[in-house]
Short mmCIF file of C-alpha atoms and ligand atoms in Angstrom, two decimals:
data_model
loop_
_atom_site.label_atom_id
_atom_site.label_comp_id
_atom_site.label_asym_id
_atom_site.label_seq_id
_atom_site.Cartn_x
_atom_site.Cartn_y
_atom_site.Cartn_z
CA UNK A 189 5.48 30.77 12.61
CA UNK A 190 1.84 31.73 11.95
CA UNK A 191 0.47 30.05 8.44
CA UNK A 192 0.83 33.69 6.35
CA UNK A 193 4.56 33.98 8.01
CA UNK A 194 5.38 30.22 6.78
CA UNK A 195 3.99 31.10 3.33
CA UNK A 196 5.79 34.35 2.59
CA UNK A 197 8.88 32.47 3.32
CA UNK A 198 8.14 29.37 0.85
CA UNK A 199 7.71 32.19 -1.58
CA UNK A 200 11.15 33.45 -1.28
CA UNK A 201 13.07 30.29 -0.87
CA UNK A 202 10.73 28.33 -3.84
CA UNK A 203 13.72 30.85 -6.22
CA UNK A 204 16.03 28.25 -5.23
CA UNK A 205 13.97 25.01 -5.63
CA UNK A 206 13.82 23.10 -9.27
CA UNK A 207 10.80 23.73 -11.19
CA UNK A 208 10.22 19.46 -10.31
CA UNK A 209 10.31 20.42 -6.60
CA UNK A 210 7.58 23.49 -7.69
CA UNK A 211 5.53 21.43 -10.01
CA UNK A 212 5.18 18.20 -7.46
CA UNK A 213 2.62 17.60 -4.73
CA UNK A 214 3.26 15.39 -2.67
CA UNK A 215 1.49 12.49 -1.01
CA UNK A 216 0.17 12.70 2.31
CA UNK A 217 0.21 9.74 4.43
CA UNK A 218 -1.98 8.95 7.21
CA UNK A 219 -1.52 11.07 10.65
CA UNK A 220 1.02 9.30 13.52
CA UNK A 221 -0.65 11.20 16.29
CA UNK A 222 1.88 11.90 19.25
CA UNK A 223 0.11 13.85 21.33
CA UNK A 224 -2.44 11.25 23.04
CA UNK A 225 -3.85 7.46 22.61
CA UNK A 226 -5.57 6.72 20.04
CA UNK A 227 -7.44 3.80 18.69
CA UNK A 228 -5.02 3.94 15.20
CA UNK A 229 -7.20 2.44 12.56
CA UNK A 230 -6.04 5.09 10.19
CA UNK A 231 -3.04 3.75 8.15
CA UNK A 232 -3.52 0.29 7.54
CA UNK A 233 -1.02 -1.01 9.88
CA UNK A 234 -0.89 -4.61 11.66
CA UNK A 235 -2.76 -4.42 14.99
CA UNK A 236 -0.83 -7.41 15.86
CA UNK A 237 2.98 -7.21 16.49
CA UNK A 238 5.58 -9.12 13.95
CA UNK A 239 6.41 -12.38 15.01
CA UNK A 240 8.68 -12.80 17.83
CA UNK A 241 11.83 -14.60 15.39
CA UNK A 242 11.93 -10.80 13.92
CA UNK A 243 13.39 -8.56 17.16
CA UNK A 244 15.36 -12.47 17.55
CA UNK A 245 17.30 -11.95 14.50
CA UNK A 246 17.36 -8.53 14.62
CA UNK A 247 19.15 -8.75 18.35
CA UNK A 248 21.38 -11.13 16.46
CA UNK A 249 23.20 -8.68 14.45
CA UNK A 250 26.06 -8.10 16.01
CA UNK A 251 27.59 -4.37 16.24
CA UNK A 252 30.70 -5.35 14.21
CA UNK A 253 29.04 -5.87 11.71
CA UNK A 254 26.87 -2.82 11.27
CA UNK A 255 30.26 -1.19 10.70
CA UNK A 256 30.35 -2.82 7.06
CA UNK A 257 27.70 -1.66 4.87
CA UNK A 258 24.91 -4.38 4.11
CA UNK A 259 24.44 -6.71 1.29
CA UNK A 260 23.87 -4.81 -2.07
CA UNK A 261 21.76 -7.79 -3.64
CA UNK A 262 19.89 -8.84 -0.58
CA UNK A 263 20.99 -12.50 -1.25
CA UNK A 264 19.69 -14.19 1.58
CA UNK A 265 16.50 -12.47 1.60
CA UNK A 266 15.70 -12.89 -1.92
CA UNK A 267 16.50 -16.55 -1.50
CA UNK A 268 14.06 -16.66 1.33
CA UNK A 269 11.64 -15.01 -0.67
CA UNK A 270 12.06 -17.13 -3.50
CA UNK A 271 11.47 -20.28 -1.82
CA UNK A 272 8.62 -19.57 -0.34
CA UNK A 273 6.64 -17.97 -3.36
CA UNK A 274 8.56 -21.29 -5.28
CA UNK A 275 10.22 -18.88 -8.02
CA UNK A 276 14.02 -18.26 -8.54
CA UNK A 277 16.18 -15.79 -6.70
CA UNK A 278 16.68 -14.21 -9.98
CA UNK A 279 13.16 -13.18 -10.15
CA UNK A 280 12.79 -11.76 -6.82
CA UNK A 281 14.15 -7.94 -6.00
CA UNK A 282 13.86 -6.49 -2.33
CA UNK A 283 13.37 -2.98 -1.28
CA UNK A 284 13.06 -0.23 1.38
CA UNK A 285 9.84 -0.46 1.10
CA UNK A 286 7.24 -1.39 -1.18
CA UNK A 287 6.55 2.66 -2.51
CA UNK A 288 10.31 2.48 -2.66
CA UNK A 289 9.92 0.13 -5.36
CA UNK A 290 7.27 1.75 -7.06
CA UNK A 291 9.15 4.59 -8.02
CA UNK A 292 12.16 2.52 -9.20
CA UNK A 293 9.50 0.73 -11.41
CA UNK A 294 8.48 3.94 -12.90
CA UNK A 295 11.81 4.73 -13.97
CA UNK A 296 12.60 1.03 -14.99
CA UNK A 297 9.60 0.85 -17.28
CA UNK A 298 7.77 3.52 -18.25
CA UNK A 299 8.85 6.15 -20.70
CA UNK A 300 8.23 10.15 -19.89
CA UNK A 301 5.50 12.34 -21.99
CA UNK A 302 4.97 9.32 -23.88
CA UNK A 303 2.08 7.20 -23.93
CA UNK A 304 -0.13 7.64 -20.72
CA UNK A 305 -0.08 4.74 -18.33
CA UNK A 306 -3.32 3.11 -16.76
CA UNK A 307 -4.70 3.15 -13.56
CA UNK A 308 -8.47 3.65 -11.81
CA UNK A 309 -9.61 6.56 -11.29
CA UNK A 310 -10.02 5.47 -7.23
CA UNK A 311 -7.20 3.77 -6.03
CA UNK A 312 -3.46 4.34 -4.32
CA UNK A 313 -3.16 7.76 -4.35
CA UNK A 314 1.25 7.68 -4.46
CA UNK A 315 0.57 6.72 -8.25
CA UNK A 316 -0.05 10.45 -9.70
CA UNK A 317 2.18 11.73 -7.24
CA UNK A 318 5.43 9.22 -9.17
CA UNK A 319 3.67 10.41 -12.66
CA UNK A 320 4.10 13.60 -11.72
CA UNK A 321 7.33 13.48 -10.07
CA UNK A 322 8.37 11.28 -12.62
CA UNK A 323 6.28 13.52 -15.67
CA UNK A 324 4.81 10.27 -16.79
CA UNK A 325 1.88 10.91 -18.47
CA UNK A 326 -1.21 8.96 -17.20
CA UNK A 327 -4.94 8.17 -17.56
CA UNK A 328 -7.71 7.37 -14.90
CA UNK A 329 -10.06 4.16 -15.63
CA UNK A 330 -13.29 4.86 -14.37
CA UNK A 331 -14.74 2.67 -11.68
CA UNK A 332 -18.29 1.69 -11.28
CA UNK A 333 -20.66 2.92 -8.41
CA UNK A 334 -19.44 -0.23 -6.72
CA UNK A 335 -15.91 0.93 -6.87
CA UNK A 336 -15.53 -1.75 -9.43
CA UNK A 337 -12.84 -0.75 -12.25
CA UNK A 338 -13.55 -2.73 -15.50
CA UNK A 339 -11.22 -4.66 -17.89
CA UNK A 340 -11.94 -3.27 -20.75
CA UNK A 341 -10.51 0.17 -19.04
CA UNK A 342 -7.77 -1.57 -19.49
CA UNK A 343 -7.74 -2.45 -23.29
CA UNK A 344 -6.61 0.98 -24.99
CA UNK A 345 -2.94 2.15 -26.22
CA UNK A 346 -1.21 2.88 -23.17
CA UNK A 347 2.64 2.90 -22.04
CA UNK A 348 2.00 0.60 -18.68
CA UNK A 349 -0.30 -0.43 -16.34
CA UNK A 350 -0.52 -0.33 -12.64
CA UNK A 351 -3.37 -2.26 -10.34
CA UNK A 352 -3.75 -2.55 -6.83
CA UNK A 353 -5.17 -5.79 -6.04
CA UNK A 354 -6.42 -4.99 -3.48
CA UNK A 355 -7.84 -2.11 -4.38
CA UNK A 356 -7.21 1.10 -1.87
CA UNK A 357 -8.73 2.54 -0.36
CA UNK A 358 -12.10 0.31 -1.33
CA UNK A 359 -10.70 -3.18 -0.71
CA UNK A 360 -12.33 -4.61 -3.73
CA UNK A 361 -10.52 -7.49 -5.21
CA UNK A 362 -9.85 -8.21 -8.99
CA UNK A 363 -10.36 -11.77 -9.53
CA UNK A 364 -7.09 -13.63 -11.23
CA UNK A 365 -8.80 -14.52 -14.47
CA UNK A 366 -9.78 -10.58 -15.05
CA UNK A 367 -5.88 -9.85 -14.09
CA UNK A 368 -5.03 -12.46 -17.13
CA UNK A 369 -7.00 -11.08 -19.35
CA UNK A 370 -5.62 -7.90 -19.02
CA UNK A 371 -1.58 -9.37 -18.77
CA UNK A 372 -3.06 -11.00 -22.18
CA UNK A 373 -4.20 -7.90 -23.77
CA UNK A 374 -1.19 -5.65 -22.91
CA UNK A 375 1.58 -7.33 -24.06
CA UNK A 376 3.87 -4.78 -24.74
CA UNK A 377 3.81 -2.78 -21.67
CA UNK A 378 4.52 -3.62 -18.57
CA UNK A 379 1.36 -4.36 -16.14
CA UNK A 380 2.94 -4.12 -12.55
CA UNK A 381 0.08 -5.27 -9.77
CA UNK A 382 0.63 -3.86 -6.45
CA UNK A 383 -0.37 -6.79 -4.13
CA UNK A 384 0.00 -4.62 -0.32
CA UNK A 385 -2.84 -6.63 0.72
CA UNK A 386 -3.25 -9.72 -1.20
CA UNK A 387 -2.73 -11.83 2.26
CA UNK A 388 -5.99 -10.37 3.62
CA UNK A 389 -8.31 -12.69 0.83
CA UNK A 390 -7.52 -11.58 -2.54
CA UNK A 391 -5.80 -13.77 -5.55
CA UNK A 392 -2.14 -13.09 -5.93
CA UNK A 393 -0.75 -13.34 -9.76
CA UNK A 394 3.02 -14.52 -8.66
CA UNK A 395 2.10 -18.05 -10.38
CA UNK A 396 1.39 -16.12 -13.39
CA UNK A 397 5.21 -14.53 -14.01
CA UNK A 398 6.62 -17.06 -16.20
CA UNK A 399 3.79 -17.15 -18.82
CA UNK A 400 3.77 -13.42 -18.65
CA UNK A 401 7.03 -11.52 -19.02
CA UNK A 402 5.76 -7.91 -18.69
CA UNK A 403 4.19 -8.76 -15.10
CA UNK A 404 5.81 -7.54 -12.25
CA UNK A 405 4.09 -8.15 -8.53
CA UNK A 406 4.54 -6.04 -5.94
CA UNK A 407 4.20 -6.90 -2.33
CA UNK A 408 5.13 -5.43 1.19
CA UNK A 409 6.03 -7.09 4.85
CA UNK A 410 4.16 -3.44 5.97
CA UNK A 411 0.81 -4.75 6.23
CA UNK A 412 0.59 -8.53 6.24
CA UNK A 413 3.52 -8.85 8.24
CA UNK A 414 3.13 -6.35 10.70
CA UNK A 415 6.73 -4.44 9.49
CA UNK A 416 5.84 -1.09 8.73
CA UNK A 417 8.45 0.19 10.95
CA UNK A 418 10.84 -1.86 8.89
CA UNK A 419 10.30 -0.73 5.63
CA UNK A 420 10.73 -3.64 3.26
CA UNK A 421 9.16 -4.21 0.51
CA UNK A 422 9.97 -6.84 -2.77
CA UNK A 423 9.18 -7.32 -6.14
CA UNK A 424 8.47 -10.78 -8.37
CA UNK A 425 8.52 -11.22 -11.89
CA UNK A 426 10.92 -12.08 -15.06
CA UNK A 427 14.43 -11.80 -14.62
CA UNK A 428 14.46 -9.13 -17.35
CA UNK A 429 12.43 -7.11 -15.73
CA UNK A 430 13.79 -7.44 -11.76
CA UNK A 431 17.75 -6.37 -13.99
CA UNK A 432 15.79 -3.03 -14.82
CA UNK A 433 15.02 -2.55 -11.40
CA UNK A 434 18.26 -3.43 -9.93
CA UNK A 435 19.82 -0.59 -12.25
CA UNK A 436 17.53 1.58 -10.85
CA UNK A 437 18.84 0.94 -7.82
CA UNK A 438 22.39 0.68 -8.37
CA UNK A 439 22.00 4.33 -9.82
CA UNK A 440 20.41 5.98 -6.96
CA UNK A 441 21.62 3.85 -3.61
CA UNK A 442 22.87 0.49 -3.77
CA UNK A 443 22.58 -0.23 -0.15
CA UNK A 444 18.91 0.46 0.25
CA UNK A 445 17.83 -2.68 3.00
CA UNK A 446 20.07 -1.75 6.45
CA UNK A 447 21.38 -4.89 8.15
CA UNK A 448 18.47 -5.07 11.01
CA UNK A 449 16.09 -4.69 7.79
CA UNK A 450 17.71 -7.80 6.49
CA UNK A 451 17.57 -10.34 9.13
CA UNK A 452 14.24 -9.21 10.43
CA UNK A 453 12.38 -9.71 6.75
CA UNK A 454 13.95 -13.08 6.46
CA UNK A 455 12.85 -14.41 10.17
CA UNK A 456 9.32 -13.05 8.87
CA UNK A 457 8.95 -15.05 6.04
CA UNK A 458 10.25 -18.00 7.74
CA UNK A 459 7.88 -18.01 10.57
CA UNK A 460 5.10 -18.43 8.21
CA UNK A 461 2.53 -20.11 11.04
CA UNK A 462 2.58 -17.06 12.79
CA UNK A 463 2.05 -15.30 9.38
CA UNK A 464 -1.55 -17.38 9.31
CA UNK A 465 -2.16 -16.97 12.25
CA UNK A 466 -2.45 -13.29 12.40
CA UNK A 467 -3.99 -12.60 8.66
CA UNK A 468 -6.63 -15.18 9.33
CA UNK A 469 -7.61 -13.62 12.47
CA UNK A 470 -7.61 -10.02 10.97
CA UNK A 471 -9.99 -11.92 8.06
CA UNK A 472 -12.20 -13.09 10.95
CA UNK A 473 -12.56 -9.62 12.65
CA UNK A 474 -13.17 -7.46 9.18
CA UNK A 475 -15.94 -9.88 8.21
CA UNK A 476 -17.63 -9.86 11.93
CA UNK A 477 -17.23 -6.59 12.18
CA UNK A 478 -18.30 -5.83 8.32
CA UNK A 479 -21.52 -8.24 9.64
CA UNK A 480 -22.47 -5.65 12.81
CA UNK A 481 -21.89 -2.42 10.39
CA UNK A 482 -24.00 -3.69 7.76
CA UNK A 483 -26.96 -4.36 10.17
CA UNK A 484 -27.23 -1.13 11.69
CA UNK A 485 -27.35 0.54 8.48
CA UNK A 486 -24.14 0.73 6.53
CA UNK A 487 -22.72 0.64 3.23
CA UNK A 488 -20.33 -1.89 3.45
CA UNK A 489 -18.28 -2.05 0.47
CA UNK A 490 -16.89 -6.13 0.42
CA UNK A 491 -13.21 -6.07 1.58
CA UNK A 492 -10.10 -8.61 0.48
CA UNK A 493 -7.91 -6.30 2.73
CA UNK A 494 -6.92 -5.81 6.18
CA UNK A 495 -9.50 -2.34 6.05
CA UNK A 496 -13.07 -1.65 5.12
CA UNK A 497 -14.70 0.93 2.83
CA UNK A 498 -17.95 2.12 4.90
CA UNK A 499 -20.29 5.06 4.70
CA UNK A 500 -23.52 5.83 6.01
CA UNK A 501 -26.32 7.10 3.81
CA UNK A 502 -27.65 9.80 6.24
CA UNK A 503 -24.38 10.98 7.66
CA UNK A 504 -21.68 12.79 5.94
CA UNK A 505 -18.71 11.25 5.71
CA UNK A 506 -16.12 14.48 7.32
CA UNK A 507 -18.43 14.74 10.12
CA UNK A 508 -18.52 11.08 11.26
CA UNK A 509 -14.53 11.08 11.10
CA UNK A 510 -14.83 14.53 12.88
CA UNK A 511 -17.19 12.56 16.06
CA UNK A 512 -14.67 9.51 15.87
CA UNK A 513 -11.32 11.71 16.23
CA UNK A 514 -13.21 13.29 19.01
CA UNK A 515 -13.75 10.15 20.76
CA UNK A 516 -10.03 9.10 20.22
CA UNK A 517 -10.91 6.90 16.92
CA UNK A 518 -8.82 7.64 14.30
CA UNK A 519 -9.76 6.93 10.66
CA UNK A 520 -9.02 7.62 7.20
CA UNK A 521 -11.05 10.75 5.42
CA UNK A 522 -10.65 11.53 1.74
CA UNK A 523 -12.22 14.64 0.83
CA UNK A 524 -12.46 13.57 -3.09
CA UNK A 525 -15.31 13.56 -5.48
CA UNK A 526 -16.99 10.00 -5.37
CA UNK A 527 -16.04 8.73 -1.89
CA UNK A 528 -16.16 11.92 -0.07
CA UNK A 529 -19.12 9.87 2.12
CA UNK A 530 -16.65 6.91 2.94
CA UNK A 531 -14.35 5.76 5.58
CA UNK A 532 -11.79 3.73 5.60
CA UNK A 533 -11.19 1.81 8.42
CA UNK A 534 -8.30 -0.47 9.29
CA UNK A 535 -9.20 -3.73 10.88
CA UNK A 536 -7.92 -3.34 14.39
CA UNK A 537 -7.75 -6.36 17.56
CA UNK A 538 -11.20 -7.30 18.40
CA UNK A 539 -11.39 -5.08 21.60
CA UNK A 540 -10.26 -2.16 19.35
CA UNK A 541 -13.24 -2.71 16.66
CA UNK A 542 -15.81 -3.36 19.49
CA UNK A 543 -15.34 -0.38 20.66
CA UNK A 544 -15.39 1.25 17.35
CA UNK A 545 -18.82 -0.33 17.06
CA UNK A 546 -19.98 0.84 19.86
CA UNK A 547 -18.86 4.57 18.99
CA UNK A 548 -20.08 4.85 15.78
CA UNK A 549 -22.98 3.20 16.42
CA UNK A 550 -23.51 5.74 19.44
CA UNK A 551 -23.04 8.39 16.81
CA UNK A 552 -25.80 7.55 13.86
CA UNK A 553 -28.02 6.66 16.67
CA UNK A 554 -28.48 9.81 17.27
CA UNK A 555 -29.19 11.21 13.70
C1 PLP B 28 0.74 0.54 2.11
C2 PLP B 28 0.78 0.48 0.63
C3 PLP B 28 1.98 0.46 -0.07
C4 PLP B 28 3.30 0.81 0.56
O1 PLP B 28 3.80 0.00 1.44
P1 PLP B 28 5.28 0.18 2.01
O2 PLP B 28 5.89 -1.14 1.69
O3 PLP B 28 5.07 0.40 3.46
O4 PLP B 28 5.96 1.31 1.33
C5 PLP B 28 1.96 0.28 -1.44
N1 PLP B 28 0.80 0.16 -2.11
C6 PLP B 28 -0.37 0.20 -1.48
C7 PLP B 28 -1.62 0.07 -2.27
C8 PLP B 28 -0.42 0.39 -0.10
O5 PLP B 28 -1.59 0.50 0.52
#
């Protein structure tokens, strides 16, 4: 169907869709290219496999018992997870994936066409897609030309608050004692801080849940621990706050984690020296590789994540993506006001990002 066929049709059918389904746009996530290789550096994913206890486990399932449905309250996972971040099982809640969760904790917590919830004006773009799934009203913070989003953004009426720390797509961290001061200043809302890649350098806030009830942190076995595939993501904070969740759940799909999901989450956390392993060495690579861009001539923007921000002044941003797609390099390209110049980058192997060096340094040269 030819593009003015395909929209004549969504015309006649869009009589039958809800005015939600008509109101929403939805969020676009990065390209998984089928029709050649690539060099994927485009959606944040692990270059490195899981560890090898994950297809163990998951082999380990046995097929009598994927005829019974799995474990509603992920007990053995959330114990797992509990143990390891040294909080109780009661204050741990596991998901199909962490943007799984994320919607649950919009309709756990905040309140429609109320008060408008928080969050920078750069940063994960799934959040105004929930609020307006959701019809949660919301307001951008402003972030400096450094991508930095201040605290005192923060301190105004609002009906919840969500950072990524991490920030996406810039990778700037927000140091713990800024995250207190906010938790301090907003204690009647619920500040949820979505830590996707707080393994790659940043400062988590899971010590901080029992001296702040209305703190929920979010974090994903996508990135960190090389599960994307797997889809599992979990939540920490006061009891109170993972029972809101849970009825979330338990009112749209109580089975959400699948059996394979299960045991392969729980052999991740457990092998936590291959966990090191492979975030330190993605650490290692972003900062060498940060290093080389910054000599020939990049912006740089300093990364706590398992990608970097980069743009070069004398080369627009869509036509540098354009040369790298063309050279089988696939990146991330957001054509939005303020970092409509930048890249983002995922930190691939070390033989991927040399020769990502090597192209795009191939490509300014000639400027
Ligand atoms: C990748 C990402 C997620 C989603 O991760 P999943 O667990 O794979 O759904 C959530 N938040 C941010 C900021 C991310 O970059």
């Amino acid at each position: 169907m030819d593009n003015s066929g395909q929209v004549k049709y969504i015309f006649c059918m869009s009589k039958y869709w809800s005015t939600t389904v008509k109101n929403i746009k939805p969020y676009t996530p990065g390209e998984q290219p089928k029709d050649k290789k690539y060099i994927k550096l485009n959606t944040n994913e692990n270059p490195y496999p899981p560890s090898p206890r994950v297809i163990e486990a998951i082999r380990q399932v046995t097929d009598e018992s994927l005829r019974l449905y799995p474990d509603p309250v992920c007990d053995l996972l959330r114990e797992t997870i509990a143990a390891y971040y040294k909080v109780k099982k009661e204050q741990v809640f596991a998901g199909n994936g962490s943007d799984e969760l994320l919607a649950f904790a919009y309709l756990a917590f905040f309140e429609p066409a109320e008060k408008p919830i928080l969050f920078a004006e750069i940063t994960y773009s799934f959040y105004p897609v929930y609020a307006t799934l959701f019809k949660t009203k919301y307001k951008l913070i402003a972030v400096d030309d450094e991508f930095n989003v201040p605290a005192e953004g923060y301190y105004q009426e609002n009906g919840g608050i969500i950072i990524a720390n991490s920030n996406a797509p810039t990778g700037r961290g927000v140091p713990l004692k800024t995250i207190k001061t906010i938790l301090g200043q907003n204690k009647d809302s619920v500040v949820i801080i979505d830590e996707a890649y707080i393994d790659f350098g940043g400062e988590s806030a899971v010590g901080l849940i029992d001296e702040y009830p209305n703190l929920l942190v979010i974090q994903t076995m996508s990135k960190s621990r090389a599960l994307a595939g797997l889809r599992i993501g979990y939540a920490i904070g006061s009891e109170g706050l993972i029972e809101a969740i849970t009825r979330i759940k338990d009112s749209v799909n109580s089975y959400t984690l699948d059996r394979l999901a299960l045991a392969g989450a729980v052999a991740a956390i457990k092998d936590d020296a291959y966990f090191q392993k492979t975030r330190t060495k993605i650490i290692q690579t972003r900062e060498r590789i940060s290093n080389r861009l910054t000599e020939i001539g990049f912006k740089v923007i300093p990364s706590q994540a398992n990608f970097i921000f980069i743009s070069y002044p004398q080369y627009p941003g869509s036509a540098l993506f354009q040369q790298l797609r063309e050279k089988d390099i696939l990146v991330r390209y957001f054509n939005k006001p303020k970092i409509d110049n930048f890249l983002r980058v995922t930190i691939g192997t070390d033989v991927e990002m040399d020769k990502f060096l090597k192209t795009i340094a191939a490509i300014v040269a000639k400027r």
